[in-house]
Short mmCIF file of C-alpha atoms in Angstrom, two decimals:
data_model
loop_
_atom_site.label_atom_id
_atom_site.label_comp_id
_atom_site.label_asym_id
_atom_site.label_seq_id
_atom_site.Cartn_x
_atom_site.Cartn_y
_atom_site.Cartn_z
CA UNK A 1 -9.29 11.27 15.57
CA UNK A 2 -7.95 10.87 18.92
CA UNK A 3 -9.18 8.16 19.55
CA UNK A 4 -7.89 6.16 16.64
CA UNK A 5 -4.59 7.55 17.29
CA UNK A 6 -4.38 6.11 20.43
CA UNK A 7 -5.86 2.99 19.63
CA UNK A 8 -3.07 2.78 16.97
CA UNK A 9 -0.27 3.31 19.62
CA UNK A 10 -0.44 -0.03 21.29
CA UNK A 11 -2.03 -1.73 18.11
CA UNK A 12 0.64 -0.70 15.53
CA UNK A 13 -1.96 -0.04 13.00
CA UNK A 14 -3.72 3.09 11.97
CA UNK A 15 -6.89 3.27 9.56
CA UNK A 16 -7.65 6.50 8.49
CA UNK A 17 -9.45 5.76 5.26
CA UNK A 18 -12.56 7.71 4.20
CA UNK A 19 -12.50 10.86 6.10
CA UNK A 20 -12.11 14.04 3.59
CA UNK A 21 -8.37 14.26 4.70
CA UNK A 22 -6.67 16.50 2.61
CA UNK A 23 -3.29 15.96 4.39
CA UNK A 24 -1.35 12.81 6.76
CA UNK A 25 -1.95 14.31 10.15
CA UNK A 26 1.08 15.32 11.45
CA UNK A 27 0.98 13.01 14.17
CA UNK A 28 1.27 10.04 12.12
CA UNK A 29 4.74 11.22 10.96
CA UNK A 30 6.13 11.68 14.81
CA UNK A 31 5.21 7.90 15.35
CA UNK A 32 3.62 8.81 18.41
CA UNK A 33 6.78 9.93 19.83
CA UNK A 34 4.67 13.03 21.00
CA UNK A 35 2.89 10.40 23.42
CA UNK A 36 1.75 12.63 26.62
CA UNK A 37 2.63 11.66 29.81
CA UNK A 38 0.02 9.71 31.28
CA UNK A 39 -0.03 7.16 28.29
CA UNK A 40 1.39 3.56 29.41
CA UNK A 41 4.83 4.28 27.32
CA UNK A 42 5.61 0.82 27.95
CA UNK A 43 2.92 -0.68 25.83
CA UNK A 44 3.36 1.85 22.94
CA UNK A 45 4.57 -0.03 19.56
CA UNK A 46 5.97 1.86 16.38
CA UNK A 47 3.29 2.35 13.38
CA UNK A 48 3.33 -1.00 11.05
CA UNK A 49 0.12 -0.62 9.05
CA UNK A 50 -0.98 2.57 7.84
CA UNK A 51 -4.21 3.06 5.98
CA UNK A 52 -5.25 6.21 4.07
CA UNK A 53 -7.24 5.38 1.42
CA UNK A 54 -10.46 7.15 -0.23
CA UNK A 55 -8.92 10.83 0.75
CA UNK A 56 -8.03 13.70 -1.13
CA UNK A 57 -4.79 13.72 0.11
CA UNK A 58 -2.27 15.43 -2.56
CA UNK A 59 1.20 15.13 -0.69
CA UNK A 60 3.12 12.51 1.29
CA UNK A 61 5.81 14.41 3.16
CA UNK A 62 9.33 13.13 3.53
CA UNK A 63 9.16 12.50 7.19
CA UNK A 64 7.62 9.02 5.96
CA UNK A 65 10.87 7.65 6.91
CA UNK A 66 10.54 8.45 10.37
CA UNK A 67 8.25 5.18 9.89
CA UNK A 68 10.71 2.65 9.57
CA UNK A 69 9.14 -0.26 10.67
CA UNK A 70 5.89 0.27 8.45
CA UNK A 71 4.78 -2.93 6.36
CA UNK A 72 1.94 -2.00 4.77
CA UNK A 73 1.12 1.40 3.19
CA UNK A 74 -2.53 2.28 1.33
CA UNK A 75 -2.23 6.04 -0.17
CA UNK A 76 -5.16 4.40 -2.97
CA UNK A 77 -8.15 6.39 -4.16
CA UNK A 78 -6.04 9.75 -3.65
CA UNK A 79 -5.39 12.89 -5.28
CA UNK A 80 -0.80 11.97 -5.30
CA UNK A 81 0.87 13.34 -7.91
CA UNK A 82 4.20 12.20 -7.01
CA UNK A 83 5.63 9.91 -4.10
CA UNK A 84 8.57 11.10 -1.79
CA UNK A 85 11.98 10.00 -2.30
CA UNK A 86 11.53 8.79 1.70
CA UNK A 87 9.78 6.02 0.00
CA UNK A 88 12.93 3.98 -0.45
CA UNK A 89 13.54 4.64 3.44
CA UNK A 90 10.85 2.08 4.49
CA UNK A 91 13.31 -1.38 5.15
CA UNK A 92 10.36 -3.58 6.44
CA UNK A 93 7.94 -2.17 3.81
CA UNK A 94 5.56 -5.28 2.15
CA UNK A 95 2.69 -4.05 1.11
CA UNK A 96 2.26 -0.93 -1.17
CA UNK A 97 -1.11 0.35 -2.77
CA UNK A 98 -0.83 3.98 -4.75
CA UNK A 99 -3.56 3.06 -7.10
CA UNK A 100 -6.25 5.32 -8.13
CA UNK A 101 -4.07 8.53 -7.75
CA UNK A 102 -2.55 10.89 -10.39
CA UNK A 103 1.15 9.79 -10.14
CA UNK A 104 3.33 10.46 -13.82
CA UNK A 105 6.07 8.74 -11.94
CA UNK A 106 7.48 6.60 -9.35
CA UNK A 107 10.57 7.56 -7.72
CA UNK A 108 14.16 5.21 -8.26
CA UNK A 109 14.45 5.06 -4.78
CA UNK A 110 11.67 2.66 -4.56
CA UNK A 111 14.36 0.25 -5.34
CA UNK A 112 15.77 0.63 -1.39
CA UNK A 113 12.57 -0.80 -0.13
CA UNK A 114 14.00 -4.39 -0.81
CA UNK A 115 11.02 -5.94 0.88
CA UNK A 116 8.40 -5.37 -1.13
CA UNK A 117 6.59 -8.10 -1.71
CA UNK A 118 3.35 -6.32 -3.55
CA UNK A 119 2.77 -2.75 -5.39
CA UNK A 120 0.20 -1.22 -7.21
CA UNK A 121 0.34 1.49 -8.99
CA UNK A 122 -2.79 0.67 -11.55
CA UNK A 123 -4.85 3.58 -12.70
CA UNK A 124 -2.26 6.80 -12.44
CA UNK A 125 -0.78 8.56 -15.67
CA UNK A 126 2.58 6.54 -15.41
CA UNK A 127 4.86 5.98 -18.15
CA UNK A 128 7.13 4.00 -16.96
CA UNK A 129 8.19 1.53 -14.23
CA UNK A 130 11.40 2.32 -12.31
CA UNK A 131 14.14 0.01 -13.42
CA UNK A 132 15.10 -0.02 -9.59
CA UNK A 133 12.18 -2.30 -8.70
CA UNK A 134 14.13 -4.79 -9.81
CA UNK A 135 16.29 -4.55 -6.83
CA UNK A 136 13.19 -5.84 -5.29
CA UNK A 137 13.99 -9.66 -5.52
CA UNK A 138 10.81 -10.26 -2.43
CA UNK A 139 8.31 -8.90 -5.12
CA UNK A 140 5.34 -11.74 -5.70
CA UNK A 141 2.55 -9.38 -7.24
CA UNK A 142 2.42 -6.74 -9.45
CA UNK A 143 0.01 -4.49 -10.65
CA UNK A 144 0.26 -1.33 -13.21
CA UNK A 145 -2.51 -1.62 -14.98
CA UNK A 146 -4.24 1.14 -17.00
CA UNK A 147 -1.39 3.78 -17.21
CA UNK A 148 0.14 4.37 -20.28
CA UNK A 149 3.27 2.54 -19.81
CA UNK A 150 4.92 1.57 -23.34
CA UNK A 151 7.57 -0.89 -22.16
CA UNK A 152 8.43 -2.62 -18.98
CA UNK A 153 12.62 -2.05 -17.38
CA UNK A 154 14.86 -5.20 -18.43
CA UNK A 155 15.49 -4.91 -14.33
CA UNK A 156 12.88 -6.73 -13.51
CA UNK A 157 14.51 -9.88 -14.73
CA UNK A 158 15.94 -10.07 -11.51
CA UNK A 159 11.99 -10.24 -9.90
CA UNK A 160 11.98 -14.10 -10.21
CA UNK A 161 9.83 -14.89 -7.03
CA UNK A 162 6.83 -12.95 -9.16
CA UNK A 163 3.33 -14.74 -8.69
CA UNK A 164 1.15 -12.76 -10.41
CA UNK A 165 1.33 -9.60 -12.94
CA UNK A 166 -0.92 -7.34 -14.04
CA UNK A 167 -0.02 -4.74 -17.26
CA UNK A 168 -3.68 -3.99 -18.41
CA UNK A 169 -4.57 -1.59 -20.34
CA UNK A 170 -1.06 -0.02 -21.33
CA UNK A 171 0.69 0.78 -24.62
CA UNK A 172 3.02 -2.37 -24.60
CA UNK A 173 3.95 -3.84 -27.46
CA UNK A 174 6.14 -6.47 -26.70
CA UNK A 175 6.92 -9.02 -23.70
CA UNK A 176 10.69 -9.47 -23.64
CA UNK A 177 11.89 -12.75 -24.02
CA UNK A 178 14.53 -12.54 -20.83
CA UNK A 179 11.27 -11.29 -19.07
CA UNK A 180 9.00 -14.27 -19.31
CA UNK A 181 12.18 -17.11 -19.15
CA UNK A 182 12.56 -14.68 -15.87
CA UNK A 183 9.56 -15.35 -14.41
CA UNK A 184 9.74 -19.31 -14.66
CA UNK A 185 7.24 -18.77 -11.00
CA UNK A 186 4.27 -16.56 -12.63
CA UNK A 187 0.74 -18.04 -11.91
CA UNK A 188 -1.56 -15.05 -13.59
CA UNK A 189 -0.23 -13.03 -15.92
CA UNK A 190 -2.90 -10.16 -17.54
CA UNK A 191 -1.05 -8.09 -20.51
CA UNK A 192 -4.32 -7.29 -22.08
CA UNK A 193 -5.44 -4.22 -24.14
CA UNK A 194 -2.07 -3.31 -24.63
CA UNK A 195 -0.38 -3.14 -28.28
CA UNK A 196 1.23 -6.55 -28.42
CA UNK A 197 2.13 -7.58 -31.81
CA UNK A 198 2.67 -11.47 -30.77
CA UNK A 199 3.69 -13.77 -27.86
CA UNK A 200 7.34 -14.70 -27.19
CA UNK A 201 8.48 -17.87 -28.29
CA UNK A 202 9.50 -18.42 -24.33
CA UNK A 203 5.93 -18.35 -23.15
CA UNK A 204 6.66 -22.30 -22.57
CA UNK A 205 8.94 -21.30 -19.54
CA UNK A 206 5.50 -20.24 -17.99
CA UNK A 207 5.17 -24.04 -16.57
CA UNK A 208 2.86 -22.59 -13.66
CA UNK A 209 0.78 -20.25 -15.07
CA UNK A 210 -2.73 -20.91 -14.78
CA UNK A 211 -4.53 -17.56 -15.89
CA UNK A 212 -2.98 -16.38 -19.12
CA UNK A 213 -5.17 -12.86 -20.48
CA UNK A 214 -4.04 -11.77 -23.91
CA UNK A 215 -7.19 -10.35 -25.03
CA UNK A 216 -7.50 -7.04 -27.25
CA UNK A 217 -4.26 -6.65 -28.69
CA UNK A 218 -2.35 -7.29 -31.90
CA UNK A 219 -1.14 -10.45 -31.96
CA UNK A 220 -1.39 -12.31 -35.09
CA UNK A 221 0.01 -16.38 -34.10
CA UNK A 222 0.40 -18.51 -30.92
CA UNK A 223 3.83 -19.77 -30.70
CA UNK A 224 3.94 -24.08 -30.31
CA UNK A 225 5.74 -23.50 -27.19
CA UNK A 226 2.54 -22.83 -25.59
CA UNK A 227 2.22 -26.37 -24.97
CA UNK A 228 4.56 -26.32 -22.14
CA UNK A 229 2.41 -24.22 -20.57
CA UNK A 230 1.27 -27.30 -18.62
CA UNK A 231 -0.93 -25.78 -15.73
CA UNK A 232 -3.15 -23.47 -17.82
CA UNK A 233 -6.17 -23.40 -17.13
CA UNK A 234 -7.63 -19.78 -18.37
CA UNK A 235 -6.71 -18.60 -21.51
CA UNK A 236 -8.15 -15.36 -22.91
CA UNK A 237 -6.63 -14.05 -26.19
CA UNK A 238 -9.83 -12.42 -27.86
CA UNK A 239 -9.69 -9.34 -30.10
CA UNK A 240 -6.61 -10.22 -31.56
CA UNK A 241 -5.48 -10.85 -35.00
CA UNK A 242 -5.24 -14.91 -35.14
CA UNK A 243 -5.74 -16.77 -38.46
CA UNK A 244 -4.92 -20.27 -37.25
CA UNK A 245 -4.26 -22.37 -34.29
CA UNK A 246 -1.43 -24.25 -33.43
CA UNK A 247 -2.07 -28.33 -33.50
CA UNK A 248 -0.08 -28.21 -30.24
CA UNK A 249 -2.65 -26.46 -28.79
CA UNK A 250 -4.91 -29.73 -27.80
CA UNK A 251 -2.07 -30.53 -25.07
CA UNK A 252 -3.31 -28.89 -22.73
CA UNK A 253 -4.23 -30.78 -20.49
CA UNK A 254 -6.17 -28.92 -17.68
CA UNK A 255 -7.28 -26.11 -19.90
CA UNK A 256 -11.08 -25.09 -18.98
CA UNK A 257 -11.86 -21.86 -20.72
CA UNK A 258 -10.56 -20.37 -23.99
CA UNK A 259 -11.30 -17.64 -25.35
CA UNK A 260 -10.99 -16.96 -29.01
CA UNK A 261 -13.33 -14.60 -29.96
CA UNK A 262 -13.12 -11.36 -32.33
CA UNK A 263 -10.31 -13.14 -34.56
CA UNK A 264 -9.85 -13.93 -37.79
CA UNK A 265 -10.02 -17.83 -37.47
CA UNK A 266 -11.05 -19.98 -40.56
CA UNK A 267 -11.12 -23.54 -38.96
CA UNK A 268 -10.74 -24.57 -35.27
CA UNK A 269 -8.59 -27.89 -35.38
CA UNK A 270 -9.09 -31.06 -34.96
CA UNK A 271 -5.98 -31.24 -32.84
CA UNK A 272 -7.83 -29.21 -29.98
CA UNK A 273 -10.87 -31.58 -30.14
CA UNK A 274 -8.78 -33.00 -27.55
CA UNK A 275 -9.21 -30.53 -24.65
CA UNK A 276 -11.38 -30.90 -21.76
CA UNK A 277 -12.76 -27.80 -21.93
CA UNK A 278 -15.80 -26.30 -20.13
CA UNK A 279 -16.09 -22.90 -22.32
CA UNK A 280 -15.11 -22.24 -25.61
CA UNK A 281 -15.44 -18.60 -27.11
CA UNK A 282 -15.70 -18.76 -30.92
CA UNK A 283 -17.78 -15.91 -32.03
CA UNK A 284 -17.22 -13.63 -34.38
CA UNK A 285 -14.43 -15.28 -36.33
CA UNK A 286 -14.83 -16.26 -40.04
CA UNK A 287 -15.79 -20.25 -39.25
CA UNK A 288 -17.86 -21.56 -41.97
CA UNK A 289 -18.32 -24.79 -40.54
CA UNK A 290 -16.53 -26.92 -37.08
CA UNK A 291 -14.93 -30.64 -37.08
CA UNK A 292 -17.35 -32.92 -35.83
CA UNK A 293 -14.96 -34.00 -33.64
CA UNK A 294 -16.04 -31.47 -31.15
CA UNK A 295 -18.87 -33.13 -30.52
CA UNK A 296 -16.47 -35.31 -28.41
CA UNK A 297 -15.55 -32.58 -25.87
CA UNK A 298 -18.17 -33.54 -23.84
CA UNK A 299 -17.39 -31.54 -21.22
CA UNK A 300 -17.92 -28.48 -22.75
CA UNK A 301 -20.47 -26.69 -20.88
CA UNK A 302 -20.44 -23.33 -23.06
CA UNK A 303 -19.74 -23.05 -26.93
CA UNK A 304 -19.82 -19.58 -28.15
CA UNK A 305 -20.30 -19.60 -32.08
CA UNK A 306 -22.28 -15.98 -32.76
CA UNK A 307 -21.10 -13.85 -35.38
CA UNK A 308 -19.72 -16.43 -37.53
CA UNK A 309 -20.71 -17.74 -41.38
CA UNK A 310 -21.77 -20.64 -40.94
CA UNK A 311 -23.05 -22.24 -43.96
CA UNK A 312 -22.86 -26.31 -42.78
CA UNK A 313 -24.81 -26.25 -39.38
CA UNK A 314 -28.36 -24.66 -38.96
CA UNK A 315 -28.55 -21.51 -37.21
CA UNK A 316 -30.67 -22.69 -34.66
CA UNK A 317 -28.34 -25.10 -33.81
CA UNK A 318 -25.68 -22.50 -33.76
CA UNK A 319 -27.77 -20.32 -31.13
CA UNK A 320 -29.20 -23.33 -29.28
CA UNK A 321 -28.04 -25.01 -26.57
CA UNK A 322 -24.69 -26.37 -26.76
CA UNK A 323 -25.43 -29.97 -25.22
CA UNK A 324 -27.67 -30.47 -28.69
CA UNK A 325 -25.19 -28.62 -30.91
CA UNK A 326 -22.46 -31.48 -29.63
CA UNK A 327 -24.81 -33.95 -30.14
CA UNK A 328 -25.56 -33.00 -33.74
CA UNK A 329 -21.37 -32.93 -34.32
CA UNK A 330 -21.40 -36.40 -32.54
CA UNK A 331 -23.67 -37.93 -34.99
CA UNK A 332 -22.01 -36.78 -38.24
CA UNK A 333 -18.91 -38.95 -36.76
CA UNK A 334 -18.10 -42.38 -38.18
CA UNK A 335 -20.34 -44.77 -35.52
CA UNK A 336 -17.01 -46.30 -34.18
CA UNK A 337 -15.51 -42.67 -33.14
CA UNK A 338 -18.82 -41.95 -32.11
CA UNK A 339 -18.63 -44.49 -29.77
CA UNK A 340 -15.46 -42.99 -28.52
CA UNK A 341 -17.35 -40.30 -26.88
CA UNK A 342 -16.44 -39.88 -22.90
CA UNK A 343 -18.94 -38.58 -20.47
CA UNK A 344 -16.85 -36.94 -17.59
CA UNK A 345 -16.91 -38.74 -14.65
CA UNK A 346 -17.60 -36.50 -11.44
CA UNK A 347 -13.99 -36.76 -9.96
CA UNK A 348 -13.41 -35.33 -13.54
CA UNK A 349 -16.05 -32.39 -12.84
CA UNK A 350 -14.77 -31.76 -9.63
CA UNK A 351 -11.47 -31.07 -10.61
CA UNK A 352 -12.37 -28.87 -12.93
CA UNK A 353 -14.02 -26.62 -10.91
CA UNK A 354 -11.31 -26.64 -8.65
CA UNK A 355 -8.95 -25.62 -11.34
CA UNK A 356 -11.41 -22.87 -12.02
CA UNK A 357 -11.50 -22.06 -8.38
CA UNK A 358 -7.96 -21.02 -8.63
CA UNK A 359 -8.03 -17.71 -10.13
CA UNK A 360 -11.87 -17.46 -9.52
CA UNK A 361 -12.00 -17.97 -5.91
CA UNK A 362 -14.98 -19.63 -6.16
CA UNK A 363 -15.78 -23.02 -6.17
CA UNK A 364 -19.25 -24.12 -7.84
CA UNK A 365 -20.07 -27.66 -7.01
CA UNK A 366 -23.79 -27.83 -7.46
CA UNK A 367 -26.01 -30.28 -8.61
CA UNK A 368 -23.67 -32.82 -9.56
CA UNK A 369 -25.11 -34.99 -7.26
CA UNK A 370 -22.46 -35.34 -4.87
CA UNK A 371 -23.16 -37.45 -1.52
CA UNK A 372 -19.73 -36.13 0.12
CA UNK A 373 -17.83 -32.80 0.11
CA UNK A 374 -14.96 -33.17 -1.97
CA UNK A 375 -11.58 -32.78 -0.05
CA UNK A 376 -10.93 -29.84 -2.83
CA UNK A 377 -13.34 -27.71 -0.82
CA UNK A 378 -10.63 -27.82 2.10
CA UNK A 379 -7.44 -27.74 -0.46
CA UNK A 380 -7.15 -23.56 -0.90
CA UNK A 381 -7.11 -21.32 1.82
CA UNK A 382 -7.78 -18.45 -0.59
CA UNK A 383 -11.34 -19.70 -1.78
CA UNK A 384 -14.13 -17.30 -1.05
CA UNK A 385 -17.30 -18.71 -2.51
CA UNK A 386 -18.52 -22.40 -2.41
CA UNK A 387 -21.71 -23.89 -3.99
CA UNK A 388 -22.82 -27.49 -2.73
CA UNK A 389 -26.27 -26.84 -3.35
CA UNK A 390 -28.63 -29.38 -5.30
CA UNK A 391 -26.53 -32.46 -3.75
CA UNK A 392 -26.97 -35.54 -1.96
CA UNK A 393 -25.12 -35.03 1.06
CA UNK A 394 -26.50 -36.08 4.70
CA UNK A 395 -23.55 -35.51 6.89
CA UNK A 396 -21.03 -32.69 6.91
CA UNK A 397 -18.66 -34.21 9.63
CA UNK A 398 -18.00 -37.36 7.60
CA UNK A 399 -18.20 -35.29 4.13
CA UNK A 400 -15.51 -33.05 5.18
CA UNK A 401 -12.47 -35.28 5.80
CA UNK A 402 -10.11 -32.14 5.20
CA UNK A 403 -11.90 -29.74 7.56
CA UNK A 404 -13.47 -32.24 10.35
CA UNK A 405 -10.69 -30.77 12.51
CA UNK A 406 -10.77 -27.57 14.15
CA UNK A 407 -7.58 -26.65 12.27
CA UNK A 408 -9.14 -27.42 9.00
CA UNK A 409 -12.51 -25.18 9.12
CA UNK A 410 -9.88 -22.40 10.74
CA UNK A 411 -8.11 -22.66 7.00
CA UNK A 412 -10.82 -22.04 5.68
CA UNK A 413 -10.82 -18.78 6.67
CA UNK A 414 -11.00 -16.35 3.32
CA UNK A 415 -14.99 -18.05 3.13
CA UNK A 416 -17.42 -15.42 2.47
CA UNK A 417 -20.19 -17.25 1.37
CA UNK A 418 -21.24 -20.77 1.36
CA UNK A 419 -24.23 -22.53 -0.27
CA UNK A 420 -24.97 -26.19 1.09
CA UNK A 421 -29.40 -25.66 0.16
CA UNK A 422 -31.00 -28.57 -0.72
CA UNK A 423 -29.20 -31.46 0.26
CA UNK A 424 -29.91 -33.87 2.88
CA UNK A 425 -28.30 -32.62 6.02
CA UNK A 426 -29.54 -33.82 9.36
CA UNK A 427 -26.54 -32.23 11.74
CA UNK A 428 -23.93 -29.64 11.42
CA UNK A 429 -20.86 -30.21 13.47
CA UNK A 430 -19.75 -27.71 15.59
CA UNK A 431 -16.65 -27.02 14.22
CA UNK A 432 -18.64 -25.05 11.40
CA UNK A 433 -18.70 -22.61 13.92
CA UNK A 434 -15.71 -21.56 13.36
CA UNK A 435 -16.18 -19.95 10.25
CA UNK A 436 -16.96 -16.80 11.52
CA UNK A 437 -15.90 -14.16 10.99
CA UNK A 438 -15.47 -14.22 7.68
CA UNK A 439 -18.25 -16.10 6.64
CA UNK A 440 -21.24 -13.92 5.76
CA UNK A 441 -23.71 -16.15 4.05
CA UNK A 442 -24.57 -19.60 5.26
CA UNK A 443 -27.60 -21.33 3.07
CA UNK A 444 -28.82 -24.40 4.29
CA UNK A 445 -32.46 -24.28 3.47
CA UNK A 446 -33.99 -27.34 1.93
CA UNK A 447 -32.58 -29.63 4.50
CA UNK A 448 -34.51 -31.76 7.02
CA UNK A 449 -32.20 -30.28 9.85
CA UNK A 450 -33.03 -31.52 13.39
CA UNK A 451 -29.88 -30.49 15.48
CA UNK A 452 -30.64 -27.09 15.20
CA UNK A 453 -33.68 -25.26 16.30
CA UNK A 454 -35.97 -23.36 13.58
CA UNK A 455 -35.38 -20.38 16.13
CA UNK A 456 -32.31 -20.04 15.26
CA UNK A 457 -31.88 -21.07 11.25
CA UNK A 458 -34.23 -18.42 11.26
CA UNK A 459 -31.94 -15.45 12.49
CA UNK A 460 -29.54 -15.88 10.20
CA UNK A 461 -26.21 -16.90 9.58
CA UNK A 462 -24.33 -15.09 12.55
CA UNK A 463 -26.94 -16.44 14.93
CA UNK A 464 -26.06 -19.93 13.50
CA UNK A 465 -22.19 -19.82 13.52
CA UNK A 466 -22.36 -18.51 17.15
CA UNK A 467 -24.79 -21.17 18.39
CA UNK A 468 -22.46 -23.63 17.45
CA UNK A 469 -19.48 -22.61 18.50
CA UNK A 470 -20.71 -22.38 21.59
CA UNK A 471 -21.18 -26.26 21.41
CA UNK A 472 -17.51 -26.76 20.86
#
């Protein structure tokens, strides 16, 4: 423990996560003013980051504001029941994670820590969210799921830089209007399993969302508005109560996945023929038959009819695979729509799995035989997985316009894992060294490599990414 502390003093964070604590040392609340003598005083910096996660810790004292210069604060995977008032004495506080604890509240002073920019307070026995966070106009992301929060303070209207929100698994039953026109900036919004009885008519305002998850809750009709949701490309309202579909529906443009299942649908129609979608979740609704117009979303990768009375379409089309089950739809199409029918082009493929990649994190680009990398593999710094496997491409330097300069692999720098197997890959520039640390997986078998000895592909990925950014 010692040891950490003092590392802590000069680098102004402290990890104390998963050691059977039962309390915050004492030590941590002084701020190392208790420094003895011989430590270089000059070099000591206040405590910024302070992690004390996957404890049993039941109390946070109130000398917590004798850290006032603390950013980021993980009390998750604790045994809280309450927070201190001291809370709202943290000016410079960013980051807070209380999750996983038993907390019935959260204090109104949180409301003084103006600079929050993140909270979560998912999985306590909450009932309600301080009105006060409003006063925290810096907040981006929030997360409260699975507490038993019935409805959400009018206060944080005034929260209008929020990015991304997460309600699951509460007893909601309504999203205010003010709320959503509010958060005009939302890109992921999850209010599922609550007790919603429908969606407000301002949904539109949601121009950037691109993850919308209604799933498992009481709502009986989609508002037309949802057509202004323009950047949607997720949505998930399953388990619900829908009869019918609005027409405005099919303009959405850069929809991929929707997910209707467990409703009460009679028809899916014709209007939303016109999506580009890559999964569609029908099953169990009521659908005794589709439009054969679907046969024309020819980019659908995944159709989902289980569960449903069919009575015009064999079931072994219905359980089959969907390319054939399209192709059936396509052929009961007058021959001059027929001919209508658009193969995606790969640019078109591409861009869908980037739009995927968004709220996935992981972009899967293989076998579409590709002879480049796409430029979208460079375009998010927040992408974790790619897959370039089953290509065509020979040279990675060339391929990867966005990242052929140093700077560019260094924003890639979230990369976990990255798949470029059986292409046809001669060299790997140096600059892929750059990668680590972060990167943890590096395939590259199936590739007539000769820059590179077998000695080395052999040990692995960290062997690799060192070996060539040695070269640099």
């Amino acid at each position: 423990m010692d040891r950490v502390l003092k590392a802590a003093m000069t680098s102004g964070s402290l990890n104390l996560s998963n050691r059977s604590l039962r309390e915050v040392p004492t030590e941590v609340y002084q701020n190392f003013d208790g420094a003895g003598e011989g430590d270089n005083w000059w070099e000591i910096v206040d405590l910024q980051k302070l992690i004390l996660a996957h404890n049993n810790i039941e109390v946070l004292r109130e000398d917590l504001k004798n850290l006032p210069l603390l950013t980021v604060l993980n009390v998750s995977h604790n045994k809280l029941t309450e927070l201190p008032a001291a809370i709202g004495e943290l000016p410079s506080l960013k980051s807070l994670d209380v999750s996983f604890n038993a907390l019935a509240n959260i204090p109104e002073e949180i409301g003084s820590a103006t600079s929050l920019v993140k909270i979560d307070c998912s999985n306590n026995k909450l009932l309600e969210i301080p009105s006060s966070l409003g006063h925290c106009t810096e907040l981006a992301e929030l997360k409260a799921s699975n507490n038993s929060i019935a409805s959400l303070p009018e206060g944080l209207v005034c929260c209008t830089k929020l990015l991304k929100v997460n309600v699951e698994g509460n007893k909601l039953t309504e999203l205010s209007d003010p709320m959503i026109c509010s958060w005009s900036m939302l890109t992921e919004l999850n209010a599922s399993k609550n007790l919603l009885n429908g969606i407000p008519a301002s949904i539109g305002r949601l121009s950037r969302v691109i993850r919308l998850d209604l799933h498992q809750n009481r709502i009986s009709s989609i508002p037309s508005s949802i057509k202004d949701c323009t950047s949607l490309v997720e949505f998930y309202i399953g388990s619900n109560m829908l009869s019918s579909l609005p027409a405005e529906m099919g303009e959405l443009s850069l929809l991929s996945i929707l997910d209707l299942h467990s409703n009460q649908l009679r028809e899916y129609p014709v209007d939303a023929c016109k999506l580009r979608l890559s999964v569609l979740d029908l099953s169990n609704n009521s659908l005794s038959g589709l439009p054969a117009e679907i046969g024309l979303m020819t980019s659908l990768r995944k159709l989902v009819l289980t569960g449903n009375p069919m009575r015009t379409i064999r079931s072994t089309l219905v359980s089959g695979p969907t390319a054939a089950l399209l192709k059936y739809l396509r052929s009961r199409l007058p021959s001059a729509q027929e001919a209508e029918v658009l193969t995606p082009t790969k640019d078109e493929m591409v861009a869908m799995a980037a739009r995927l990649s968004m709220t996935s994190k992981e972009l899967s680009l293989g076998g579409m035989n590709l002879t480049s990398v796409p430029s979208e593999v460079c375009s998010s710094n927040e992408i974790t997985k790619v897959d370039l496997s089953r290509n065509s491409i020979e040279e990675l330097p060339v391929a990867l316009s966005a990242c052929s300069s140093l700077e560019g692999f260094q924003n890639m720098s979230t990369l976990t894992e990255l798949d470029l197997s059986d292409n046809n890959i001669t060299t790997l520039p140096p600059e892929l060294g750059l990668l680590e640390p972060s990167l943890q997986a590096l395939r590259l078998d199936g590739n007539p490599l000769r820059s590179i000895r077998r000695t080395i592909l052999d040990r692995g990925t960290k062997a690799i990414l060192k070996y060539l950014k040695d070269k640099i």
